Short mmCIF file of C-alpha atoms and ligand atoms in Angstrom, two decimals:
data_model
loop_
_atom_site.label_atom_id
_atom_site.label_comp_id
_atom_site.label_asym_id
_atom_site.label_seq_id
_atom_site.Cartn_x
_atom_site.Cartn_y
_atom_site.Cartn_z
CA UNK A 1 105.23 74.79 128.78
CA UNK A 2 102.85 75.86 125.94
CA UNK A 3 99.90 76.62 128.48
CA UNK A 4 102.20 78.73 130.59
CA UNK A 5 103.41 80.12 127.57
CA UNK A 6 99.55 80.85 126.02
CA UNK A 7 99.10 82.47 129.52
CA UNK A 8 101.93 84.69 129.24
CA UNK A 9 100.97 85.58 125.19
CA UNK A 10 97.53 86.56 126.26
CA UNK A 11 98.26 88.88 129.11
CA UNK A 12 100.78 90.47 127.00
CA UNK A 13 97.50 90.45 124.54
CA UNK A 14 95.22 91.94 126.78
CA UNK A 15 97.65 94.47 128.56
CA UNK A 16 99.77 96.23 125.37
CA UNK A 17 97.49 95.73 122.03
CA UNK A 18 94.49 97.50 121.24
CA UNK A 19 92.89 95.55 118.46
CA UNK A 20 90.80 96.58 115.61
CA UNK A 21 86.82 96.57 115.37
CA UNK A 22 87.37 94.56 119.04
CA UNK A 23 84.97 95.14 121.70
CA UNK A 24 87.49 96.55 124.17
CA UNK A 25 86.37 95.49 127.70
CA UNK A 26 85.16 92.06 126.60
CA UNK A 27 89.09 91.26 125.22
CA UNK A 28 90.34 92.63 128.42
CA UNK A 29 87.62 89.97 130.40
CA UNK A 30 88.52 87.58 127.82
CA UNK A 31 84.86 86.79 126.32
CA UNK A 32 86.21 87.58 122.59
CA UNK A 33 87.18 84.54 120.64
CA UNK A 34 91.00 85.96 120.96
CA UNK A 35 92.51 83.02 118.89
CA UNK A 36 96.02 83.51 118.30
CA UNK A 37 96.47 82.51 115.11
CA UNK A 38 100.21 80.73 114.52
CA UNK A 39 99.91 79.27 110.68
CA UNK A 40 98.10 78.49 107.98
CA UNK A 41 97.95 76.01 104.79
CA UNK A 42 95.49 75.96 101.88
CA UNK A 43 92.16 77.11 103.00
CA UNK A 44 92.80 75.84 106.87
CA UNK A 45 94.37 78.08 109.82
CA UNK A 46 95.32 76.83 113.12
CA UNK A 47 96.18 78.56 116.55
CA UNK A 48 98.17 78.04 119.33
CA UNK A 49 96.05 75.10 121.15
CA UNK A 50 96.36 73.35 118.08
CA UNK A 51 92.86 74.01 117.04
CA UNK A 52 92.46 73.71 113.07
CA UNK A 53 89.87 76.05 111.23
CA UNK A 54 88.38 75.74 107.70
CA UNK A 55 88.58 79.44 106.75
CA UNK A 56 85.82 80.31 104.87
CA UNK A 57 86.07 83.49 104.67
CA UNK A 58 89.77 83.86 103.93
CA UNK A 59 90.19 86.15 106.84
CA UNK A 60 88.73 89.51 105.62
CA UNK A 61 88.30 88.01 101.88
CA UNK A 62 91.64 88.98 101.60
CA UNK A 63 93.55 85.32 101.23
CA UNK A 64 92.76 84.89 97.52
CA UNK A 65 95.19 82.36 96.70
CA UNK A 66 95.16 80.24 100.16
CA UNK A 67 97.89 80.48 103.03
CA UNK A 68 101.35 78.82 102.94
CA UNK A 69 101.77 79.26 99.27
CA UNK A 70 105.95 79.63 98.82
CA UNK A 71 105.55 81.21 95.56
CA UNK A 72 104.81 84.82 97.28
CA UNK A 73 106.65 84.34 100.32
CA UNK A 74 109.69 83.22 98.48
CA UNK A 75 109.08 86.45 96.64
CA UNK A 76 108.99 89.11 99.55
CA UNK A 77 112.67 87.45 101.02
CA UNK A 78 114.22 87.45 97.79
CA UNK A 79 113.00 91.00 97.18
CA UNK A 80 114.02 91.92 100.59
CA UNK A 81 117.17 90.45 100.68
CA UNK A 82 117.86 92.09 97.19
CA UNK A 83 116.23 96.10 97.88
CA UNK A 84 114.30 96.23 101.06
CA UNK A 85 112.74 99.50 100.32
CA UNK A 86 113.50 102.87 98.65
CA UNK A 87 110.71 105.43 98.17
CA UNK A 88 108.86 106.44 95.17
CA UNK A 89 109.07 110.03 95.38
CA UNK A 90 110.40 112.38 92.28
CA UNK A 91 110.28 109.79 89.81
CA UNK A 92 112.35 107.07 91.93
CA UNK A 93 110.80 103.72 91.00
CA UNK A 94 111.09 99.99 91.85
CA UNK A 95 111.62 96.76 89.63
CA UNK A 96 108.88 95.26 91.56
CA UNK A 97 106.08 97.53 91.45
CA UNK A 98 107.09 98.90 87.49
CA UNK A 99 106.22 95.43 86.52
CA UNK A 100 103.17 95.31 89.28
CA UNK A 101 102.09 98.59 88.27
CA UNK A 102 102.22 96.69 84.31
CA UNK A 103 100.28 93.59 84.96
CA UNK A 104 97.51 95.84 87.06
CA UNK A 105 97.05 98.36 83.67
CA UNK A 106 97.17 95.07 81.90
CA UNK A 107 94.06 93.21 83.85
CA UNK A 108 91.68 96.41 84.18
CA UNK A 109 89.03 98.10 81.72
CA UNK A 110 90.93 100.07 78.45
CA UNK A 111 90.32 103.65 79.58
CA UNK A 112 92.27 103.12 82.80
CA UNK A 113 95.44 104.80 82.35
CA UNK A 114 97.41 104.78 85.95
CA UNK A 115 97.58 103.10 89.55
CA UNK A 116 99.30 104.82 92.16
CA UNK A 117 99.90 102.69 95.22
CA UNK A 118 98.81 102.97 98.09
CA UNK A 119 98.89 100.44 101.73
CA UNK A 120 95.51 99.95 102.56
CA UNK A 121 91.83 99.95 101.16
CA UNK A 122 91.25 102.45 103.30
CA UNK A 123 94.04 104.85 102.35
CA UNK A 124 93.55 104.07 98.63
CA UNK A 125 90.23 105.65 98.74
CA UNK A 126 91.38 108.45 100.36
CA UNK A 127 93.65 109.29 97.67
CA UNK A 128 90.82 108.49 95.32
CA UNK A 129 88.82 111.24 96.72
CA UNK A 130 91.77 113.54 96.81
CA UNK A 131 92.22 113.03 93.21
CA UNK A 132 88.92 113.38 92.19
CA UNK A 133 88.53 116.80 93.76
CA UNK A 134 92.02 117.99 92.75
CA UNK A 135 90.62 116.99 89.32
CA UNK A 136 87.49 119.31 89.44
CA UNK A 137 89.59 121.92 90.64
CA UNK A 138 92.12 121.77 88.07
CA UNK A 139 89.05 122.04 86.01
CA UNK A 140 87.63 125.34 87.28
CA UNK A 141 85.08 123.29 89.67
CA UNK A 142 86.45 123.63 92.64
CA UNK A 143 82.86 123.57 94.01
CA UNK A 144 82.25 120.38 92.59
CA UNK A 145 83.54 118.20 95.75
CA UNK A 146 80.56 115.81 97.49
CA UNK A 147 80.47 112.49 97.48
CA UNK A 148 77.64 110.27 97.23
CA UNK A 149 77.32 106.34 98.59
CA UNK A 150 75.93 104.09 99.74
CA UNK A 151 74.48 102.81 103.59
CA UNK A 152 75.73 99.76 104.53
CA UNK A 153 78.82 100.28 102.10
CA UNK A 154 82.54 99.55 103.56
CA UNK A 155 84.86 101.62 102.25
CA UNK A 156 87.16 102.33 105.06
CA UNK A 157 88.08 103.55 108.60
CA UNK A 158 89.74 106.88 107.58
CA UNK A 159 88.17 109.95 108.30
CA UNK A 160 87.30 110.29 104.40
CA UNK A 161 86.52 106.48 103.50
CA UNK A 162 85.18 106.52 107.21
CA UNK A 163 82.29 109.01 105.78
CA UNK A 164 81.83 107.06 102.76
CA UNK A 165 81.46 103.93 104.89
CA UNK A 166 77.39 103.65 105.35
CA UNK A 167 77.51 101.56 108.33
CA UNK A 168 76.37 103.69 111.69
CA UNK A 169 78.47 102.17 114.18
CA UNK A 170 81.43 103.57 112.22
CA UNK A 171 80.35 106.74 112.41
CA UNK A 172 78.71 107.33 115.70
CA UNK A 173 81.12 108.85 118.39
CA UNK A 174 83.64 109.51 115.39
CA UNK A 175 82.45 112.94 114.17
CA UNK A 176 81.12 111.06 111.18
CA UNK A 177 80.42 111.67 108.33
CA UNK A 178 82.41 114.73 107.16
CA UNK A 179 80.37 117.29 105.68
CA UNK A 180 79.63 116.72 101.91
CA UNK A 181 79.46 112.88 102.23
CA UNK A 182 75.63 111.88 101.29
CA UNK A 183 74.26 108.37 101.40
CA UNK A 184 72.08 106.61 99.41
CA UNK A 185 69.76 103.86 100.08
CA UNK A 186 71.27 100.27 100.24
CA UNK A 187 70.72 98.18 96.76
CA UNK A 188 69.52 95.26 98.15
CA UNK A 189 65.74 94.07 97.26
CA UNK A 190 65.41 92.24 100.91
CA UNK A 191 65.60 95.93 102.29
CA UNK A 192 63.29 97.63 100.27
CA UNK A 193 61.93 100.84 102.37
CA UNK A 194 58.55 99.55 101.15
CA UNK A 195 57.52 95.81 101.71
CA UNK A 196 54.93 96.28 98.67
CA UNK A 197 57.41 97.38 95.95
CA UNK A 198 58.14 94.93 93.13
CA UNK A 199 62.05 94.25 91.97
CA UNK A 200 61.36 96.72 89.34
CA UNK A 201 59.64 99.42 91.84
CA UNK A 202 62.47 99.41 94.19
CA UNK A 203 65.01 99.63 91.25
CA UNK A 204 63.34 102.62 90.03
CA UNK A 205 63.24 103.93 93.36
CA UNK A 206 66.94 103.94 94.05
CA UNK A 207 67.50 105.64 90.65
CA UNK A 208 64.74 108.07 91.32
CA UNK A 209 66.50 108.41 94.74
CA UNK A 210 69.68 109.17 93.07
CA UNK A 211 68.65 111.81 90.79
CA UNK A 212 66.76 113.48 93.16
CA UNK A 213 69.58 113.95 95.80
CA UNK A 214 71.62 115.30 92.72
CA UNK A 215 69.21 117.71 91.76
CA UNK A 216 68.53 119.10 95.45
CA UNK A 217 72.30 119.34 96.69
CA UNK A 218 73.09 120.79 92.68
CA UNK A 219 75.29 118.89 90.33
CA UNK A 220 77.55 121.35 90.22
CA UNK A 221 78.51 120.12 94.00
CA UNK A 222 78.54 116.32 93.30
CA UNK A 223 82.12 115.13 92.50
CA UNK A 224 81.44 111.50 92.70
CA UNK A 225 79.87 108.07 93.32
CA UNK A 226 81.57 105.58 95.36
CA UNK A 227 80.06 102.00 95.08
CA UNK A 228 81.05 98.65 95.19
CA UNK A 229 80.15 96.57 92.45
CA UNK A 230 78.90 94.42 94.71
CA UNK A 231 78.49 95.30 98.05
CA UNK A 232 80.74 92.93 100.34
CA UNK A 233 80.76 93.80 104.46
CA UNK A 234 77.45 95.24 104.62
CA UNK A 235 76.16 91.88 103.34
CA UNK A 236 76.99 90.20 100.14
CA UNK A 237 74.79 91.38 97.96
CA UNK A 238 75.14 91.59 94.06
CA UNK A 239 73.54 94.98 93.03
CA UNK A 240 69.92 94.48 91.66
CA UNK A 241 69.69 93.47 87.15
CA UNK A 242 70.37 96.96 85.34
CA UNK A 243 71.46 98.78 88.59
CA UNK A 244 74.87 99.88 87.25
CA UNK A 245 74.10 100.87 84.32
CA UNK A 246 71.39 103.27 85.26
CA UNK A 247 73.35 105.15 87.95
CA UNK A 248 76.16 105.03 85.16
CA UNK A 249 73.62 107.13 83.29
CA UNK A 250 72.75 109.33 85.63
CA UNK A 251 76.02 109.91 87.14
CA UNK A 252 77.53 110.58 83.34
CA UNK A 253 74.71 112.92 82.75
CA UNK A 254 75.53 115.47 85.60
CA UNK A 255 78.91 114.93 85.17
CA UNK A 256 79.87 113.11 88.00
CA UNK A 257 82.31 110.63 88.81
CA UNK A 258 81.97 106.73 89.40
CA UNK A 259 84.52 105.47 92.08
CA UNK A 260 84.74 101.44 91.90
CA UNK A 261 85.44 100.02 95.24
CA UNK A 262 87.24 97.09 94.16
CA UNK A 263 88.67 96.05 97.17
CA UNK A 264 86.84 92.85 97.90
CA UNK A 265 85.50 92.24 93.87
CA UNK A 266 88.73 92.79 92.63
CA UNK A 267 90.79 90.13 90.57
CA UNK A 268 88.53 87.66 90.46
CA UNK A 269 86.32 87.03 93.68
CA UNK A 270 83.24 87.53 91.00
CA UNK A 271 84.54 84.93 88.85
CA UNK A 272 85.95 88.16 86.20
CA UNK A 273 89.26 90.08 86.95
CA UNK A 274 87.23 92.99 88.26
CA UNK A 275 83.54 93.88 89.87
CA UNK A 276 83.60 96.54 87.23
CA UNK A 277 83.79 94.29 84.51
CA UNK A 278 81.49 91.81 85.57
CA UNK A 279 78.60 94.28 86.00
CA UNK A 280 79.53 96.46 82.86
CA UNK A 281 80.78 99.80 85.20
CA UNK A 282 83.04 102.34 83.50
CA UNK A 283 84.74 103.53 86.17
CA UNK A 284 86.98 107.17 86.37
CA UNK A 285 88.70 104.96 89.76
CA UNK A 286 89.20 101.97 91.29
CA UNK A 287 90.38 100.96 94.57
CA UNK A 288 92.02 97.92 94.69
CA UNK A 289 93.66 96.30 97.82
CA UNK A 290 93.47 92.51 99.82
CA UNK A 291 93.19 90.08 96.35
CA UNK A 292 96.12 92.70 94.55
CA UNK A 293 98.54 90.73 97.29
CA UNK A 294 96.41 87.94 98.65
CA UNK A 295 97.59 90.11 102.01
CA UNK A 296 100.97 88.70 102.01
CA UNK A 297 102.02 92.18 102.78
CA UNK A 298 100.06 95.32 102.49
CA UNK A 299 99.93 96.74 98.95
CA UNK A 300 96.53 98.71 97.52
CA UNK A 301 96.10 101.21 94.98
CA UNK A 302 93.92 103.45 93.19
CA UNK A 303 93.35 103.33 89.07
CA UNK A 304 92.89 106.83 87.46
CA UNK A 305 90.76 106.74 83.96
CA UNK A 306 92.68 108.05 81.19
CA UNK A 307 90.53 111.46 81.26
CA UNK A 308 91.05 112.11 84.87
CA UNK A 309 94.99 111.22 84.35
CA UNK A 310 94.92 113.55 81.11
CA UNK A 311 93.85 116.99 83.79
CA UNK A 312 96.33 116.03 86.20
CA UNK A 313 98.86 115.77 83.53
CA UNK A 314 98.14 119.14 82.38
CA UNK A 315 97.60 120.49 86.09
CA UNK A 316 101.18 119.20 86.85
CA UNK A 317 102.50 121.54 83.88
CA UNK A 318 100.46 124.53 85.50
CA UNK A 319 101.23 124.07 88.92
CA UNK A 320 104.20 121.26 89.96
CA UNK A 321 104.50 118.20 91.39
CA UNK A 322 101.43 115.92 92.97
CA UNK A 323 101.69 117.01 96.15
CA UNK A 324 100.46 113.32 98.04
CA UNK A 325 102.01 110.90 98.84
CA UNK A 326 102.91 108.00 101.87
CA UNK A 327 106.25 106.82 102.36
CA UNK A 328 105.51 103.44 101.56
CA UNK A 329 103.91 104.07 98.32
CA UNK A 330 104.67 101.41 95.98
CA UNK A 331 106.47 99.00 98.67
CA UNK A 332 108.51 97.07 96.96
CA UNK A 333 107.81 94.25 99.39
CA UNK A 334 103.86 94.62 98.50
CA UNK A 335 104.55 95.21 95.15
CA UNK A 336 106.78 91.50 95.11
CA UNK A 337 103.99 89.86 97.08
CA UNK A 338 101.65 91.36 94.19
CA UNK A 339 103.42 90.37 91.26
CA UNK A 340 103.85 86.44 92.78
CA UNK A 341 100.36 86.72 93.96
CA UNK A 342 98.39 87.81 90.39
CA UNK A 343 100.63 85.07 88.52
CA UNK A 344 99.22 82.44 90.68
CA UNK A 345 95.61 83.74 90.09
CA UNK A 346 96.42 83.21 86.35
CA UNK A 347 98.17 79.80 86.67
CA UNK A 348 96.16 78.45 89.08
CA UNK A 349 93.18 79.61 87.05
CA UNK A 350 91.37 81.41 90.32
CA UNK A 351 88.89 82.99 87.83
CA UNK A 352 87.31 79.71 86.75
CA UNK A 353 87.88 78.22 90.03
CA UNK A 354 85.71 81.37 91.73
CA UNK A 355 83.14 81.39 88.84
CA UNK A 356 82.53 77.44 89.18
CA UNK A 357 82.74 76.54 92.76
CA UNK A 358 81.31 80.06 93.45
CA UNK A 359 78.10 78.55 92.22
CA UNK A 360 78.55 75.34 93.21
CA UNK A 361 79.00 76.77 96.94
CA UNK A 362 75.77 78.69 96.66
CA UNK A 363 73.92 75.50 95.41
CA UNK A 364 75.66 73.81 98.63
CA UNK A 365 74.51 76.50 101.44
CA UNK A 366 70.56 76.44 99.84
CA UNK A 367 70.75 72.42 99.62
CA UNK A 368 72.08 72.95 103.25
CA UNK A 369 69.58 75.97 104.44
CA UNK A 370 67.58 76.93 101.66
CA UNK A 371 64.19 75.04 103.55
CA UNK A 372 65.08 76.33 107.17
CA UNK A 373 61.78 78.64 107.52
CA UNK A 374 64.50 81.38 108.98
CA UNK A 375 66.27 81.88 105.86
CA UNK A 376 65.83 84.55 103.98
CA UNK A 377 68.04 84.38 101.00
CA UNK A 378 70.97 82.77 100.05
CA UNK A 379 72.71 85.02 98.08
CA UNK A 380 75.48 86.18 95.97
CA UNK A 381 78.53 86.56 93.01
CA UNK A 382 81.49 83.99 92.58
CA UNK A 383 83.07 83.26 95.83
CA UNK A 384 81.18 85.88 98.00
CA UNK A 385 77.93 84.41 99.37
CA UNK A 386 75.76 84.95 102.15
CA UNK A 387 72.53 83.59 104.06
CA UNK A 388 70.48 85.96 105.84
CA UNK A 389 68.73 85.34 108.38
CA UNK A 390 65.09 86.98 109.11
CA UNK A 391 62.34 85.79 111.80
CA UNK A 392 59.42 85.76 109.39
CA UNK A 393 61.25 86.30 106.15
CA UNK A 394 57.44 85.68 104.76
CA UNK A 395 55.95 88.44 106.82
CA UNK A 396 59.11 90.51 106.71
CA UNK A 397 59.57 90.42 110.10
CA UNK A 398 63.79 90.81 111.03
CA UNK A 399 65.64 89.34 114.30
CA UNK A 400 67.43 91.86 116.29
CA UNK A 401 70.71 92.98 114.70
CA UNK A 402 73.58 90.78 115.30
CA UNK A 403 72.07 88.23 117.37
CA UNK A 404 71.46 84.85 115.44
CA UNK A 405 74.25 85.76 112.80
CA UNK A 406 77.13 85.95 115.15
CA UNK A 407 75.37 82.64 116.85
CA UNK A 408 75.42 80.33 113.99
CA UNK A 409 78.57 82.11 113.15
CA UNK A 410 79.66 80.74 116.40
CA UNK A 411 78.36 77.42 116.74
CA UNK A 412 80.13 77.09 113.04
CA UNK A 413 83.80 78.17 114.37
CA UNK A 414 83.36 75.41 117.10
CA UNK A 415 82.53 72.97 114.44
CA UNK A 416 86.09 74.24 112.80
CA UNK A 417 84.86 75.90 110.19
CA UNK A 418 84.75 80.09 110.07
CA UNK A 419 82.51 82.18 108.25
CA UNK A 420 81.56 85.73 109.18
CA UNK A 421 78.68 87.31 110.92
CA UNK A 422 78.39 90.42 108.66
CA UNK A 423 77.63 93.84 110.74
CA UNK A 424 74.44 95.14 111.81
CA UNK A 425 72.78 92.29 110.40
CA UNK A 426 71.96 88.17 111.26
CA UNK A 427 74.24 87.45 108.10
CA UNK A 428 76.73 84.86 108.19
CA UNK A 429 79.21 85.45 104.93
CA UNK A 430 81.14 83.54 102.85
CA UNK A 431 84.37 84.11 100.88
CA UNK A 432 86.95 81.07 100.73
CA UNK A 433 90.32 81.54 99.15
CA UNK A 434 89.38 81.33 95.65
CA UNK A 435 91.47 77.80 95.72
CA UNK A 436 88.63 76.16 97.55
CA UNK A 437 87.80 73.08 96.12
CA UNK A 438 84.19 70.79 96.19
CA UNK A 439 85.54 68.51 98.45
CA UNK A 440 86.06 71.73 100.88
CA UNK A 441 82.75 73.57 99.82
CA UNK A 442 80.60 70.32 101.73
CA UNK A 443 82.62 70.56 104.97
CA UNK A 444 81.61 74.40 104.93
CA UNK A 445 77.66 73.46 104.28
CA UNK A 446 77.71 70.65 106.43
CA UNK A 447 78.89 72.94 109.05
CA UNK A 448 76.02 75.82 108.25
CA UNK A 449 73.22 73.03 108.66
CA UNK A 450 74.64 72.16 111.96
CA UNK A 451 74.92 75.17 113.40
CA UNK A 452 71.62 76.68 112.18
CA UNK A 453 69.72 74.14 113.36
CA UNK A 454 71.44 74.10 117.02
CA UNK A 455 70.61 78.01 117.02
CA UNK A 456 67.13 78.30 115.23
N1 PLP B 1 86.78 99.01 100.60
C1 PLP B 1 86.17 97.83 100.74
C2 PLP B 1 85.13 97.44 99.74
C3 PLP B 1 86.51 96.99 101.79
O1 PLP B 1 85.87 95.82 101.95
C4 PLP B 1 87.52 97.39 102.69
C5 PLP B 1 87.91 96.53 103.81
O2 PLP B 1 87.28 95.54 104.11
C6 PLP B 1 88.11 98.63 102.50
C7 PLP B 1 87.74 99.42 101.44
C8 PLP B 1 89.15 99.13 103.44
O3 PLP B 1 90.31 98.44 103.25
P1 PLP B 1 91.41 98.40 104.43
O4 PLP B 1 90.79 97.64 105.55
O5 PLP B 1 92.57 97.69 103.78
O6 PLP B 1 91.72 99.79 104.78
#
């Protein structure tokens, strides 16, 4: 029977997988949620007890264009059925990712020249920083090789994007960060180091920040700047007015690279195609991954500027062939579910939809929370928003990391609707498919009211 059966499925659960950013002995006592997840349809997801979810965070803000859609999964069996997989290496290509690879260079900023594909966020930023210091060393500089983020930032589990990642419990009991990986202070205004600073102060202050940390560790050691446009996992927060375009400054005065992590703000969770375009960023990379498939199937990449293409061009004269690569570099399964996936975003106009109903969600969560004396802010860009949670936001006075966030977080999933306590934090996030419609958006809000006011 199908309890026997959901028996059997979660022994085999507890006793062969080891599961990702899982608390280990609470799966094996069974005290995680450990849903097994069997299908999905529009913004809703339902598991085997026949529970069904509103999912608004579209798992890891990865299912853009909503579950079930045929279009892409039509897509990966014809291409599978027709060329399964051959690698990329020495020139061999792909129909499927040529024309991917086409319609990428076609959505991002003119001076992009290149994506090379990669699997996973995580990976794509390691061959971002790869590139960049192969780069400076083609150049002469091969001195030139820190990089500089951001805490709280998510930029991966690797050992390199792992580093970048400004979130301690990633690095702690990891050997983490690697040496040469220096963080900045977080660009959010709720998290000013000084309660008494004024929007302005604490924007000067993060510049000032900057700039110093350049001038102490030496330009001539900083490769790059990782950032995303707006930061996603560590909490949903748009970057403070002007922000970009003063680090852009600094960053293009010392010669120093900007990496755009993309993965979340890319094609069209902002409401534009790209973070980088919405916030005026002139990127040398970007990392895109999760919206490039709508995670159909794994498929990320990395976009080289044309001056950083134009060095390893002439490097590759000097010295041979680009010696990096993964086997499943431009999959042509990915690159099908990619192609399938960004026509949708166009002709189910995703951008408009994520731009409109991005604010219109906002307005919903504050008409839903804005009053509750516990609420901070209610905050964000497009179809990433968040409400954080403080005990006195008044007197600036926090709760204990990840205690009423993963609570209301809670309380929401057993009203059937799923949103995300963000990490070290009491933030519960929001990022729908960008299909989500009105109708959709007041189920999600009427859920947040409930569940705050049964925690707080
Ligand atoms: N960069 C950002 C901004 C992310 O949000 C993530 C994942 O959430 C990554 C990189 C890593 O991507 P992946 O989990 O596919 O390795």
């Amino acid at each position: 029977t199908d309890t026997l059966l959901n028996d059997t499925l979660a022994a085999w659960d507890r006793d062969n997988l080891l599961h990702p950013t899982t608390h280990t002995s609470n799966h094996a006592n069974g005290t995680t949620p450990g849903r097994i997840i069997t299908g999905g349809k529009g913004v809703y997801v339902s598991d085997r007890d026949g529970n069904q979810f509103l999912d608004a965070f579209a798992a890891l803000y990865c299912v853009n264009v909503g579950y079930g859609r045929t279009e892409v999964a039509d897509a990966i069996s014809e291409q599978a059925q027709k060329l399964s997989y051959f690698h990329a290496f020495a020139g061999h290509g792909n129909e499927p990712a040529i024309k991917l690879a086409k319609m990428v260079m076609d959505r991002a900023p003119d001076h992009m020249a290149r994506v090379y594909f990669g699997l996973s966020g995580s990976d794509a930023n390691e061959t971002n920083v790869k590139l960049a210091w192969h780069y400076n060393i083609l150049r002469g500089k091969p001195e030139k090789r820190k990089i500089i983020s951001r805490w709280r930032a998510y930029h991966g589990s690797g050992l390199v994007s792992g580093s970048m990642t400004g979130l301690a419990a990633y690095h702690a009991r990891f050997h983490l960060p690697l040496d040469g990986f220096l963080h900045t202070h977080c660009p959010h205004y709720l998290r000013r180091p000084d309660r008494d600073m004024t929007e302005a102060q604490h924007l000067d202050f993060l510049i000032t920040e900057l700039e110093a940390m350049i001038m102490d560790e030496g330009p001539e050691t900083i490769c790059a700047f990782i950032g995303e446009p707006a930061m996603g996992t560590g909490g949903l927060m748009p970057p403070p007015d002007g922000y970009w375009a003063r680090v852009q400054e600094v960053l293009d005065r010392h010669d120093i690279l900007l990496i755009a992590d993309e993965v979340v703000t890319g094609f069209g969770r902002t409401g534009s195609m790209f973070g980088s375009q919405h916030y005026g960023l002139r990127p040398d990379f970007m990392t895109i991954a999760k919206g490039l498939t709508s995670a159909y199937a794994p498929l990320s990449g990395s976009i080289i500027s044309q001056r950083v293409f134009d060095v390893l061009m002439q490097g590759s004269e000097d010295f041979g062939a680009l010696a990096h690569g993964w086997t499943y570099s431009a999959h042509p399964l990915g690159a099908a579910a990619g192609i399938a996936t960004l026509d949708l975003v166009d002709n189910l106009s995703l951008l408009e939809n994520a731009r409109d109903n991005g604010a219109y969600l906002q307005q919903a969560l504050k008409d839903a929370v804005g009053d509750h004396p516990n609420v901070a802010e209610v905050r964000g860009v497009g179809l990433m928003v968040a409400v954080e949670f403080m005990k006195d936001p008044a007197a600036h006075e926090w709760f204990a990391p990840m205690t009423v966030g993963p609570q209301i977080s809670e309380a929401m999933t057993r009203l059937g609707v799923i949103a995300r306590a963000m990490p070290e934090g009491n933030i519960v996030g929001f990022a729908p498919p960008l299909s989500i419609t009105r109708d959709e958006i007041d189920i999600v809000a009427k859920a947040l009211r409930a569940a705050t006011h049964e925690v707080l």
